[in-house]
Tab-separated table of C-alpha atoms in Angstrom:
chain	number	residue	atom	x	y	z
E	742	UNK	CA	58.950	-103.982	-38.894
E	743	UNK	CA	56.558	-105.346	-41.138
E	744	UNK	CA	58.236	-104.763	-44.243
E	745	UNK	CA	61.222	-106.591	-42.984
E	746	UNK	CA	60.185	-109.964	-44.676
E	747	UNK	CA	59.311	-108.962	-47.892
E	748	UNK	CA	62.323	-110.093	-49.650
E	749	UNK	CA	64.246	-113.464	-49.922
E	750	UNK	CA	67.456	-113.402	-46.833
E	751	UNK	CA	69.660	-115.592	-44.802
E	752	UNK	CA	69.685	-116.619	-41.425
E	753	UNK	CA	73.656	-118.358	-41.042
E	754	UNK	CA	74.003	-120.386	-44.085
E	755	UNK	CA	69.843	-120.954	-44.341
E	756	UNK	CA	68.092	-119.373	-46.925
E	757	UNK	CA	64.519	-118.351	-46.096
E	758	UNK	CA	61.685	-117.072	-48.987
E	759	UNK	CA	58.493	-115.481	-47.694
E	760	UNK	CA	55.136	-116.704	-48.501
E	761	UNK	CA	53.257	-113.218	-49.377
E	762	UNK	CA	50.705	-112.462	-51.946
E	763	UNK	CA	52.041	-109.328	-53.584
E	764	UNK	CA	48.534	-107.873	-52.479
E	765	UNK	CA	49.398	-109.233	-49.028
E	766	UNK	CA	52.188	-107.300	-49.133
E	767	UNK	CA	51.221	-104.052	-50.290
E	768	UNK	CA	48.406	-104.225	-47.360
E	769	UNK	CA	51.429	-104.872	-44.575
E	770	UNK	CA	53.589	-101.922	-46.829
E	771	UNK	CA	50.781	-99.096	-46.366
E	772	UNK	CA	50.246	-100.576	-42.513
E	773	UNK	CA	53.476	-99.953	-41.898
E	774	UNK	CA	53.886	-96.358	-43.777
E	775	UNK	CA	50.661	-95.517	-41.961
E	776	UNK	CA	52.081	-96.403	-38.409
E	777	UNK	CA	55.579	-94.235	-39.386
E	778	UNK	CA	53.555	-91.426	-40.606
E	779	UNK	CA	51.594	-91.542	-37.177
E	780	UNK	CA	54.626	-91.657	-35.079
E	781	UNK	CA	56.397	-89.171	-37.093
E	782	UNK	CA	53.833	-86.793	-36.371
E	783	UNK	CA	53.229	-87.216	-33.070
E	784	UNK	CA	57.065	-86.776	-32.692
E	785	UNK	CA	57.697	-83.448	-34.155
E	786	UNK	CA	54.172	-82.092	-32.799
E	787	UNK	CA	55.736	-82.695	-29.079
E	788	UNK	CA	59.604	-82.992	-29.103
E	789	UNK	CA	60.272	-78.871	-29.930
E	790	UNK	CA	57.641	-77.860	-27.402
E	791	UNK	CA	59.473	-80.474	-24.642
E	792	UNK	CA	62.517	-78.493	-25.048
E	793	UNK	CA	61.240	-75.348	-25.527
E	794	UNK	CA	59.369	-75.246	-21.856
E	795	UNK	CA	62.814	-74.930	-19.944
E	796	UNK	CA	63.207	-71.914	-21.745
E	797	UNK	CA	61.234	-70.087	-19.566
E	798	UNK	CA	62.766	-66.519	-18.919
E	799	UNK	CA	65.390	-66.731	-21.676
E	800	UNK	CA	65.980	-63.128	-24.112
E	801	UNK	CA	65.900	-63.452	-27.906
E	802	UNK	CA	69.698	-64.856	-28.157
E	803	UNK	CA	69.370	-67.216	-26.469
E	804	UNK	CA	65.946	-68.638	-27.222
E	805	UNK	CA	67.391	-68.385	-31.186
E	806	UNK	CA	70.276	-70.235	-29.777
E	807	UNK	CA	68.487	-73.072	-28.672
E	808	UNK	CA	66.123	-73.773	-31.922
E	809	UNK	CA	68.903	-73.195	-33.909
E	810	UNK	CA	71.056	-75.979	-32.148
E	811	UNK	CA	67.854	-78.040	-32.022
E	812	UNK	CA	67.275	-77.813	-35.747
E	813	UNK	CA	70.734	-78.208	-36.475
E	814	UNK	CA	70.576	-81.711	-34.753
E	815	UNK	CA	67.644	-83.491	-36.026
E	816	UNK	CA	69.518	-82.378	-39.631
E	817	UNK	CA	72.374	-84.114	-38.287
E	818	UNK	CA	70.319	-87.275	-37.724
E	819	UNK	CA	68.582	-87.275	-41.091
E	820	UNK	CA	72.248	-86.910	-42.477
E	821	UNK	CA	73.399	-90.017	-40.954
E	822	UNK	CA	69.935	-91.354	-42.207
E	823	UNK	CA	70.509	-90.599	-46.249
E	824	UNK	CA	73.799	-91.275	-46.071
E	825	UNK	CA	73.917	-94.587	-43.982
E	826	UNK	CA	70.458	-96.411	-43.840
E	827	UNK	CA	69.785	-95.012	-47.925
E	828	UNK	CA	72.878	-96.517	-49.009
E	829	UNK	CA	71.745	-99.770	-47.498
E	830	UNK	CA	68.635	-99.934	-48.330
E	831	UNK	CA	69.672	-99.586	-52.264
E	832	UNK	CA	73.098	-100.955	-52.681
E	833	UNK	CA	73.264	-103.783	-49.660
E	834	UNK	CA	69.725	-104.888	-49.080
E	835	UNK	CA	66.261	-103.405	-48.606
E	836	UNK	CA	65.525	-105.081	-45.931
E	837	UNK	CA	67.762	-104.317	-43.621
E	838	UNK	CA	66.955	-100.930	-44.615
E	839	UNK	CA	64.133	-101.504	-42.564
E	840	UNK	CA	65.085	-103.339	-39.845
E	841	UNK	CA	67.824	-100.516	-38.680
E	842	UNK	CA	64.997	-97.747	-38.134
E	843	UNK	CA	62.762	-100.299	-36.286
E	844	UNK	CA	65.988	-100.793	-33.905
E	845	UNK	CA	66.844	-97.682	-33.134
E	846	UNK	CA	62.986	-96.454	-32.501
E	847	UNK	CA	63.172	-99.381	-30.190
E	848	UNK	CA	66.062	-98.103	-27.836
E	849	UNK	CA	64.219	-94.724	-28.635
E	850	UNK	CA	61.286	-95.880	-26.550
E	851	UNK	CA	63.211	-97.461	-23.928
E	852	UNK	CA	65.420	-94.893	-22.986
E	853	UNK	CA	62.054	-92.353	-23.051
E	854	UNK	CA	60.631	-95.001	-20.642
E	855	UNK	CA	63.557	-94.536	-18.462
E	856	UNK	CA	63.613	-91.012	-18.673
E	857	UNK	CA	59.766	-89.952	-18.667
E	858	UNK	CA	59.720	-88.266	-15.100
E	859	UNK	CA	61.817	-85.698	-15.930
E	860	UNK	CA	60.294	-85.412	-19.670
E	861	UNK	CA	56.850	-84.696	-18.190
E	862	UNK	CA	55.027	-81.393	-18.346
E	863	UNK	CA	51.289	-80.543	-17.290
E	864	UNK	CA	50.928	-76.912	-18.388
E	865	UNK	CA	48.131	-74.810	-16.235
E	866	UNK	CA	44.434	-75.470	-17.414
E	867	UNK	CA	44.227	-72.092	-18.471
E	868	UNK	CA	46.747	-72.963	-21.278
E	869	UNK	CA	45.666	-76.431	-22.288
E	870	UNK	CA	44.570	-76.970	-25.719
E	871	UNK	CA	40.828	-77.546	-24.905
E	872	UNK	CA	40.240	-74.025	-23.466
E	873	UNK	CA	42.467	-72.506	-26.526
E	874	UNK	CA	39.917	-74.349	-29.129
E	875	UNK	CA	37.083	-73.971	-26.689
E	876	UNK	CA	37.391	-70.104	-27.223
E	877	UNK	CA	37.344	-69.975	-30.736
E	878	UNK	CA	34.124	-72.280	-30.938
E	879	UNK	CA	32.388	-69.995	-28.502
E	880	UNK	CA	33.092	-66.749	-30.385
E	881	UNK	CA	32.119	-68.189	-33.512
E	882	UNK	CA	28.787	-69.752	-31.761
E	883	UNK	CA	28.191	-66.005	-30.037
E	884	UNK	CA	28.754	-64.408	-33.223
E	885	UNK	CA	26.315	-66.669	-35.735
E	886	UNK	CA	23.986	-68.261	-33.905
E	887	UNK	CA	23.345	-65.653	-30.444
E	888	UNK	CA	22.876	-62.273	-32.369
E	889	UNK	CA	20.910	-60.820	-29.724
E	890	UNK	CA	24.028	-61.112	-28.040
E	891	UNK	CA	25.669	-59.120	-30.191
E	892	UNK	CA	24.487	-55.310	-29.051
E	893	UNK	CA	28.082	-53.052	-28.094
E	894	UNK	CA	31.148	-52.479	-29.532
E	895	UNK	CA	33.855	-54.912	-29.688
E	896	UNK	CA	37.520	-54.460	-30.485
E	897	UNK	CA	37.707	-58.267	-32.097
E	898	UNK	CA	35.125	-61.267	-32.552
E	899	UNK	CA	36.836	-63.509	-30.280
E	900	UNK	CA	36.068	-60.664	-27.185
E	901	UNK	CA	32.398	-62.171	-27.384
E	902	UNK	CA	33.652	-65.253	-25.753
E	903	UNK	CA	34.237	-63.000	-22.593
E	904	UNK	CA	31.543	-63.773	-19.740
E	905	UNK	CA	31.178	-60.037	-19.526
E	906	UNK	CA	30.315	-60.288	-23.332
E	907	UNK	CA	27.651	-63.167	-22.702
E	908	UNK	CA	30.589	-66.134	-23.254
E	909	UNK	CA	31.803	-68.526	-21.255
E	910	UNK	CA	35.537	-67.859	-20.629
E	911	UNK	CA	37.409	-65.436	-18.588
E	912	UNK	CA	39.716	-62.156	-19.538
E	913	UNK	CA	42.615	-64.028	-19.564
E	914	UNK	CA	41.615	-66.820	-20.968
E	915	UNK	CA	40.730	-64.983	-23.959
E	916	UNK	CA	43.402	-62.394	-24.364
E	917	UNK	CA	45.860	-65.293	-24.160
E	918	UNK	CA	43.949	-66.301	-27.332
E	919	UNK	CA	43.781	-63.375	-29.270
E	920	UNK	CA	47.516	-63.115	-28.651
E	921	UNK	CA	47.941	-66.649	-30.483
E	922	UNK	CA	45.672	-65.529	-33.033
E	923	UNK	CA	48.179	-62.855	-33.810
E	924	UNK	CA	50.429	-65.609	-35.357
E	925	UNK	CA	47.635	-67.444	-37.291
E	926	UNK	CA	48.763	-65.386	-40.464
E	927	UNK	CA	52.219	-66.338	-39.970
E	928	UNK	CA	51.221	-69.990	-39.787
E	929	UNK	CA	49.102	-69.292	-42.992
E	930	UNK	CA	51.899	-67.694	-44.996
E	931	UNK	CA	54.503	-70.805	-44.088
E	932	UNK	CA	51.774	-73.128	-46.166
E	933	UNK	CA	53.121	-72.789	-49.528
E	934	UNK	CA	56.366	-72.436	-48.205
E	935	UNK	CA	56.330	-76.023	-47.178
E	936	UNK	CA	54.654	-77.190	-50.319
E	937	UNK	CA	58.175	-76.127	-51.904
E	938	UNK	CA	60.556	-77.946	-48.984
E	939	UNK	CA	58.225	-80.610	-49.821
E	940	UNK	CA	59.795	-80.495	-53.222
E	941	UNK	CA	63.098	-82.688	-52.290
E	942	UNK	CA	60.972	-85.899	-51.624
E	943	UNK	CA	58.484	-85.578	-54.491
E	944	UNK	CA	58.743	-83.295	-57.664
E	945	UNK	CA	63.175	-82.760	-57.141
E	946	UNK	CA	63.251	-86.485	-56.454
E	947	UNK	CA	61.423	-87.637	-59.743
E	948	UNK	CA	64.034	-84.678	-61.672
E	949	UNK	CA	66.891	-86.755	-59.498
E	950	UNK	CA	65.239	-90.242	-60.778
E	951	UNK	CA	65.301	-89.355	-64.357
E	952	UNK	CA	69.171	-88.010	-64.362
E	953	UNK	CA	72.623	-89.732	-64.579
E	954	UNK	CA	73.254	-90.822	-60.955
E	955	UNK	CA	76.421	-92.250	-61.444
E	956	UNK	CA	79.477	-90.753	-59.898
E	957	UNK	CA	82.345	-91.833	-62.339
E	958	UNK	CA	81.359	-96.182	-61.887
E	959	UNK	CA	79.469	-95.259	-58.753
E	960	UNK	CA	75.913	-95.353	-58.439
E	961	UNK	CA	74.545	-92.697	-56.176
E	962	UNK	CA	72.082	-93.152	-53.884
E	963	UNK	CA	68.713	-90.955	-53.994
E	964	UNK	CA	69.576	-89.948	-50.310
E	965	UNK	CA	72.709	-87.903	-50.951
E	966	UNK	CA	70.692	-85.495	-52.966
E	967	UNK	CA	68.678	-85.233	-49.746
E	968	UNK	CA	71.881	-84.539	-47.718
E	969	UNK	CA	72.963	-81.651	-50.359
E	970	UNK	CA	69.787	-80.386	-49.107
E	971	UNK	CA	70.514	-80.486	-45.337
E	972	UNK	CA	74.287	-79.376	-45.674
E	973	UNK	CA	73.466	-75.609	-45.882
E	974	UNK	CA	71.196	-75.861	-42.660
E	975	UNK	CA	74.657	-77.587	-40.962
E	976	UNK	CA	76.951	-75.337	-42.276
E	977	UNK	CA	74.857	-72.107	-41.923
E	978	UNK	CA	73.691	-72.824	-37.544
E	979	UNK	CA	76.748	-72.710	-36.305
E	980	UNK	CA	77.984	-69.653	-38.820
E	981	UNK	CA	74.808	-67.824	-37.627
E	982	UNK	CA	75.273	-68.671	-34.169
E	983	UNK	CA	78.863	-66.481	-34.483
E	984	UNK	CA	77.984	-64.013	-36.356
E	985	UNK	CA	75.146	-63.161	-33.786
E	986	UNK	CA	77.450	-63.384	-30.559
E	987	UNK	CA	80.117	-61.143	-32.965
E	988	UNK	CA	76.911	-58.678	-33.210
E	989	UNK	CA	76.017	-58.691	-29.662
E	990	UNK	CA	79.609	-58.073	-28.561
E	991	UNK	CA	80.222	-55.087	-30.856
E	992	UNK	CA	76.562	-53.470	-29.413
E	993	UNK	CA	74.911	-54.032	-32.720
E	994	UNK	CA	71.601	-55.199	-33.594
E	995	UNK	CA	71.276	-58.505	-35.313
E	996	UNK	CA	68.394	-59.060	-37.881
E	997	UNK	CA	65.108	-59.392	-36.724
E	998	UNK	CA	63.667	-63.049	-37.219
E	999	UNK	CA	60.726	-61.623	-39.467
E	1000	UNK	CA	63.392	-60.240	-41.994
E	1001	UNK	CA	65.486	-63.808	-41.984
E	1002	UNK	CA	62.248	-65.307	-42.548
E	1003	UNK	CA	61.763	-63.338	-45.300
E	1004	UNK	CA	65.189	-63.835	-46.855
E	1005	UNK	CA	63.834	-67.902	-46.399
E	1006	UNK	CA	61.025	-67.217	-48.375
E	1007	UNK	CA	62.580	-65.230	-51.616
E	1008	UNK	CA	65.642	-68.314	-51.306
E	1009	UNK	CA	62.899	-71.079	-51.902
E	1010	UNK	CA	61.299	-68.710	-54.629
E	1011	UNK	CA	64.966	-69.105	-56.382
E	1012	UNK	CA	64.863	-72.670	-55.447
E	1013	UNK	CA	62.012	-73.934	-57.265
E	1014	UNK	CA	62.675	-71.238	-60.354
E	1015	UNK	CA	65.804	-72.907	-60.547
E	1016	UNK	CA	64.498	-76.348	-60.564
E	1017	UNK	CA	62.496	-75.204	-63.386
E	1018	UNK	CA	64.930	-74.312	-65.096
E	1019	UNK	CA	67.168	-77.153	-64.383
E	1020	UNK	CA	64.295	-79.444	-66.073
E	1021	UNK	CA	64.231	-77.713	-69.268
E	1022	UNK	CA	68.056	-78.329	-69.376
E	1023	UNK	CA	68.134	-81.727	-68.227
E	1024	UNK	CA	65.368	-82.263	-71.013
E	1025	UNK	CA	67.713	-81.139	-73.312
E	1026	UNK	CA	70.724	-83.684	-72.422
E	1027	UNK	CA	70.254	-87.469	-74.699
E	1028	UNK	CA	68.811	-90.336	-72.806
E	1029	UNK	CA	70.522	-92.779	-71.582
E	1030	UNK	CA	69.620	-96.385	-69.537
E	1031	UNK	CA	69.994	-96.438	-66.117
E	1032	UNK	CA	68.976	-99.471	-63.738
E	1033	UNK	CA	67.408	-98.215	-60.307
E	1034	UNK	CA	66.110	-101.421	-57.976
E	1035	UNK	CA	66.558	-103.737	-60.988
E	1036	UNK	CA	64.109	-101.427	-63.131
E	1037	UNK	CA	65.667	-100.250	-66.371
E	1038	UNK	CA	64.848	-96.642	-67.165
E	1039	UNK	CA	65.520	-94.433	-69.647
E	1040	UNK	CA	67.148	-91.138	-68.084
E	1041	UNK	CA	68.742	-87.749	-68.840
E	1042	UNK	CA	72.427	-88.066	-69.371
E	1043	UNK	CA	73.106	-84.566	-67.304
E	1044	UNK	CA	74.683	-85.071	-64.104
E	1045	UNK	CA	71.942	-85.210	-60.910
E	1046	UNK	CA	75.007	-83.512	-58.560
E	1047	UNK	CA	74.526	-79.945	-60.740
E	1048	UNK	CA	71.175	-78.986	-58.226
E	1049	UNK	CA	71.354	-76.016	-56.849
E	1050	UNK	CA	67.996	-76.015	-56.139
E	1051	UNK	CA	68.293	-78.362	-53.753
E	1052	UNK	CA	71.189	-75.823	-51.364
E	1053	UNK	CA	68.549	-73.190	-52.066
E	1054	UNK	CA	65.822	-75.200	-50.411
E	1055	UNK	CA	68.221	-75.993	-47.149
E	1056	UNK	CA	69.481	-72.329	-46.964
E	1057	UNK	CA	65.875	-71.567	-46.846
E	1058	UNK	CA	65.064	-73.718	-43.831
E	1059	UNK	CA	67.977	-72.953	-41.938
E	1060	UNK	CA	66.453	-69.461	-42.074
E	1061	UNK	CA	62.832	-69.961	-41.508
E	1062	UNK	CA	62.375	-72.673	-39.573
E	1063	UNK	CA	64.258	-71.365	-36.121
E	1064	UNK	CA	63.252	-67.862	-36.878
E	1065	UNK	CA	59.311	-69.048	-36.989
E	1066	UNK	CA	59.918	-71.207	-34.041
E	1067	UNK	CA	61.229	-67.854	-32.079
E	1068	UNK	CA	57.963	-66.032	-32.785
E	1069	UNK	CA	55.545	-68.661	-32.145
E	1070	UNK	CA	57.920	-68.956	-28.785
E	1071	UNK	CA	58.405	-65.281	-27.745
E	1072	UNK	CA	55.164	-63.812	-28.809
E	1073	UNK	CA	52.774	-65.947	-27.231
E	1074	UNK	CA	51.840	-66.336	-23.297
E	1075	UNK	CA	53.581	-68.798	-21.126
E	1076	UNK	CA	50.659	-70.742	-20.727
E	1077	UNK	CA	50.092	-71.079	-24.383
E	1078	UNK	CA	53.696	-71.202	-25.776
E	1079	UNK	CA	53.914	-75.353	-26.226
E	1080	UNK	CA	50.374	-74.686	-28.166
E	1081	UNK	CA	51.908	-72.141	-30.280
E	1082	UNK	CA	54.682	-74.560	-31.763
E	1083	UNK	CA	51.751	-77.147	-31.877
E	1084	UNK	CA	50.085	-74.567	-34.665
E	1085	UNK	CA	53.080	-74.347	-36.164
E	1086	UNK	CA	53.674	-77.894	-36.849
E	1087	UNK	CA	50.081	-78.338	-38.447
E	1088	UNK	CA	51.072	-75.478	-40.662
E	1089	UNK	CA	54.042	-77.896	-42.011
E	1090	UNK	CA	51.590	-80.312	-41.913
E	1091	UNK	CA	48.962	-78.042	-43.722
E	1092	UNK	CA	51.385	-77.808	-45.805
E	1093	UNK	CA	52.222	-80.922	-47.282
E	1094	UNK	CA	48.658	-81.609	-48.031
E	1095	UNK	CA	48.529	-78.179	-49.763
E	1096	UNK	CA	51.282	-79.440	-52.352
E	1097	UNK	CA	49.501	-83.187	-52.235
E	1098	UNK	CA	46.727	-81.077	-53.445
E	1099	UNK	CA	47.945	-78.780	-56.412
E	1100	UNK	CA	49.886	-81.979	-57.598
E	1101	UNK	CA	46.967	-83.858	-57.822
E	1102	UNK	CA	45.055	-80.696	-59.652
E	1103	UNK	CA	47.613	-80.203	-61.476
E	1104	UNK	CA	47.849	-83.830	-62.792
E	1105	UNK	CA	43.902	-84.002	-63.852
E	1106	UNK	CA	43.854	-80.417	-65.626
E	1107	UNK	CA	46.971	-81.811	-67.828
E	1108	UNK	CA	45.695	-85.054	-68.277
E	1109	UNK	CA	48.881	-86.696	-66.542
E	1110	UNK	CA	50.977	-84.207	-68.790
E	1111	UNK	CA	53.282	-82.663	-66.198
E	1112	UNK	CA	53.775	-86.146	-64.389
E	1113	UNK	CA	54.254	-88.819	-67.272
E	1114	UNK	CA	56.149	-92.169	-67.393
E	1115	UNK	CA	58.726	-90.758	-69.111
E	1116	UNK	CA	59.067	-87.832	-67.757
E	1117	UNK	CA	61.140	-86.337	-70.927
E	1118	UNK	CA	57.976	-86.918	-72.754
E	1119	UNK	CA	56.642	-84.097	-69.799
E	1120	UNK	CA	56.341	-80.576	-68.699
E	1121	UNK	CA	57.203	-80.631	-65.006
E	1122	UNK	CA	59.160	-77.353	-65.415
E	1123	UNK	CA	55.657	-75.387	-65.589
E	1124	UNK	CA	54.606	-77.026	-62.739
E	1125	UNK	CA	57.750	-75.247	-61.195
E	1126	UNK	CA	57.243	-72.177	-62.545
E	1127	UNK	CA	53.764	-72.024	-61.173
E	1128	UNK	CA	54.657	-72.510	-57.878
E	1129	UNK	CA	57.861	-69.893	-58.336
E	1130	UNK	CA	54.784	-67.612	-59.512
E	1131	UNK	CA	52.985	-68.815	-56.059
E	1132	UNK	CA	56.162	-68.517	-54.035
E	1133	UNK	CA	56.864	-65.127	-55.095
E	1134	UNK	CA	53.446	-63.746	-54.230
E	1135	UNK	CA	53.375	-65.691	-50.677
E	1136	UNK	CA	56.826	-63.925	-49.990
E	1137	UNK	CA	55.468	-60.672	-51.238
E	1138	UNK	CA	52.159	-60.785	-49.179
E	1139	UNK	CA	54.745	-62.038	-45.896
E	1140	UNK	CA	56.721	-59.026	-46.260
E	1141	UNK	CA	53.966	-56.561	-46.291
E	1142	UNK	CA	52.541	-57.734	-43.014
E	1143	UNK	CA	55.986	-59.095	-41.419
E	1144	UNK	CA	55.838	-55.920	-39.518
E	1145	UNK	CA	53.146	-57.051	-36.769
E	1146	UNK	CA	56.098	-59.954	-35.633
């Protein structure tokens, strides 16, 4: 809501101009995109795990059933997001572009107010998060800094948080643990996955940026490029939800989620190898001038609707995202289950600072080569082929171990 006044608008026939410094208003900008980021977070951290705990008791159908519908929804949203509130935002004015999302999080919180008894959970204390970390930190305290604990055999490192071991937890507080640990190299392997999803707002954006958006005399806007994205993962829940009740009727076995992760993780390989090679073609088209926000830039004349990059990337989520949710679901206690999709969610997370991170190597080793001002004048496409190189050995490395899930 802060960002609503930063440009010139009307109220009835009056005409009202703000008063802010442009410093002043970069300082309200980053408040604001700080306070989204928070709530955003704290949003998809909680709002899988508060659907997920009715599931209690469900088989493998069913729970797929439900995070497949789940996924498919919030995709739905974000549809109506690119394609309404984007087109706003650039053709109509920016800031109502704002003033829409601060709305609707507004009836958001009042119809959570209204609803919060039955939206409440208090897991048992033997799976609450403290215990779960508390575990870990004893282990690792028993096994570097009490060595004269350390006489007998173990069968892992986390057993010498057992009080029988000299720790201070129970049995079952720590086998509930070394069950979630089980999944840490799951959550491990899904890092560089997200650094290429991450791709559509950052390094496919910039390749969207710098090519003809126009549609005939139609200016696109960046969001439908975003929607191309999410159409696969639309199209693709409801197609697997059939062909799964088709394989259940006829008695056969469906694929295992570790496999459809799998397939995820060799589509975004092809995803960002395509988008390298998209650059070197679009690199190859003339330039031409293009005005975005009243800037006048100098783009590639090829089309930015040829991306099939971009249905690779949303073929790939449709497949991993519900499949990982499953596991993290199925494998793990009941006690410990809302913690498991927790994990998960700071591995998307983990993920997004990964790419923030190779970017920003990546950037300083080329002396601002692969991201210039002109980006024709740049080599972004070996920035893609690096992380096709990266994205091929993460998938490799996932399917030698996909066994264990």
């Amino acid at each position: 809501v802060v960002a609503f006044p930063f440009e010139d608008f009307y109220i009835d026939t009056h005409h009202i101009t703000h008063l802010l410094e442009r410093r002043e208003q970069q300082m309200l900008f980053y408040l604001g995109l700080l306070a989204a980021a928070l709530g955003i977070g704290g949003i998809r951290a909680v709002l899988c795990p508060m659907g997920a705990y009715s599931l209690q008791g469900y088989n493998q159908h069913r729970l797929l059933s439900f995070f497949n519908w789940f996924y498919w929804l919030v995709n739905l949203n974000s549809t109506v997001v690119f394609l309404g509130i984007a087109y706003i935002q650039q053709s109509v004015a920016k800031n109502l572009g704002f003033l829409i999302p601060f709305t609707s999080v507004l009836l958001a919180l009042i119809a959570i107010h209204m609803m919060r008894n039955k939206l409440t959970y208090k897991p048992g204390k033997v799976g609450s998060l403290l215990t779960t970390l508390g575990v870990f930190l004893n282990s690792l305290r028993m096994c570097c800094f009490h060595r004269r604990h350390l006489s007998g055999d173990v069968a892992s490192w986390l057993d010498r948080a057992k009080e029988n071991n000299g720790g201070r937890y129970t049995e079952t507080h720590v086998e509930n643990v070394k069950v979630l640990a089980k999944l840490f190299p799951l959550y491990s392997l899904q890092l560089l996955y997200r650094v290429c999803i991450t791709q559509i707002p950052s390094g496919y954006y910039i390749q969207t940026m710098n090519s003809n958006l126009h549609l005939n005399d139609l200016l696109l806007p960046m969001g439908v490029m975003n929607v191309i994205s999410i159409l696969p993962l639309l199209l693709l829940a409801p197609l697997m939800e059939l062909v799964t009740t088709c394989y259940l009727s006829m008695q056969k076995t469906p694929l295992v989620p570790s496999k459809v992760i799998a397939i995820g993780h060799v589509c975004a390989t092809l995803s960002v190898l395509l988008a390298a090679l998209s650059e070197l073609q679009r690199k190859s088209y003339p330039l031409v001038e293009q005005t975005l926000s009243g800037k006048v830039l100098k783009v590639s004349s090829m089309p930015c609707f040829v991306a099939p990059q971009y249905i690779l990337l949303g073929l790939a989520e449709a497949l991993v995202t519900p499949a990982c949710s499953l596991i993290s679901f199925q494998m793990t206690p009941t006690h410990l289950r809302g913690i498991s999709l927790h994990f998960l969610t700071l591995s998307y997370g983990g993920g997004c600072f990964l790419g923030a991170f190779i970017i920003q190597l990546l950037y300083l080793l080329s002396a601002g080569n692969f991201y210039p001002d002109i980006l024709h004048d740049g080599n972004l496409e070996r920035f893609f082929f690096l992380l096709t190189i990266l994205m091929a050995l993460n998938s490799l490395a996932y399917w030698r171990i996909s066994y264990r899930w």
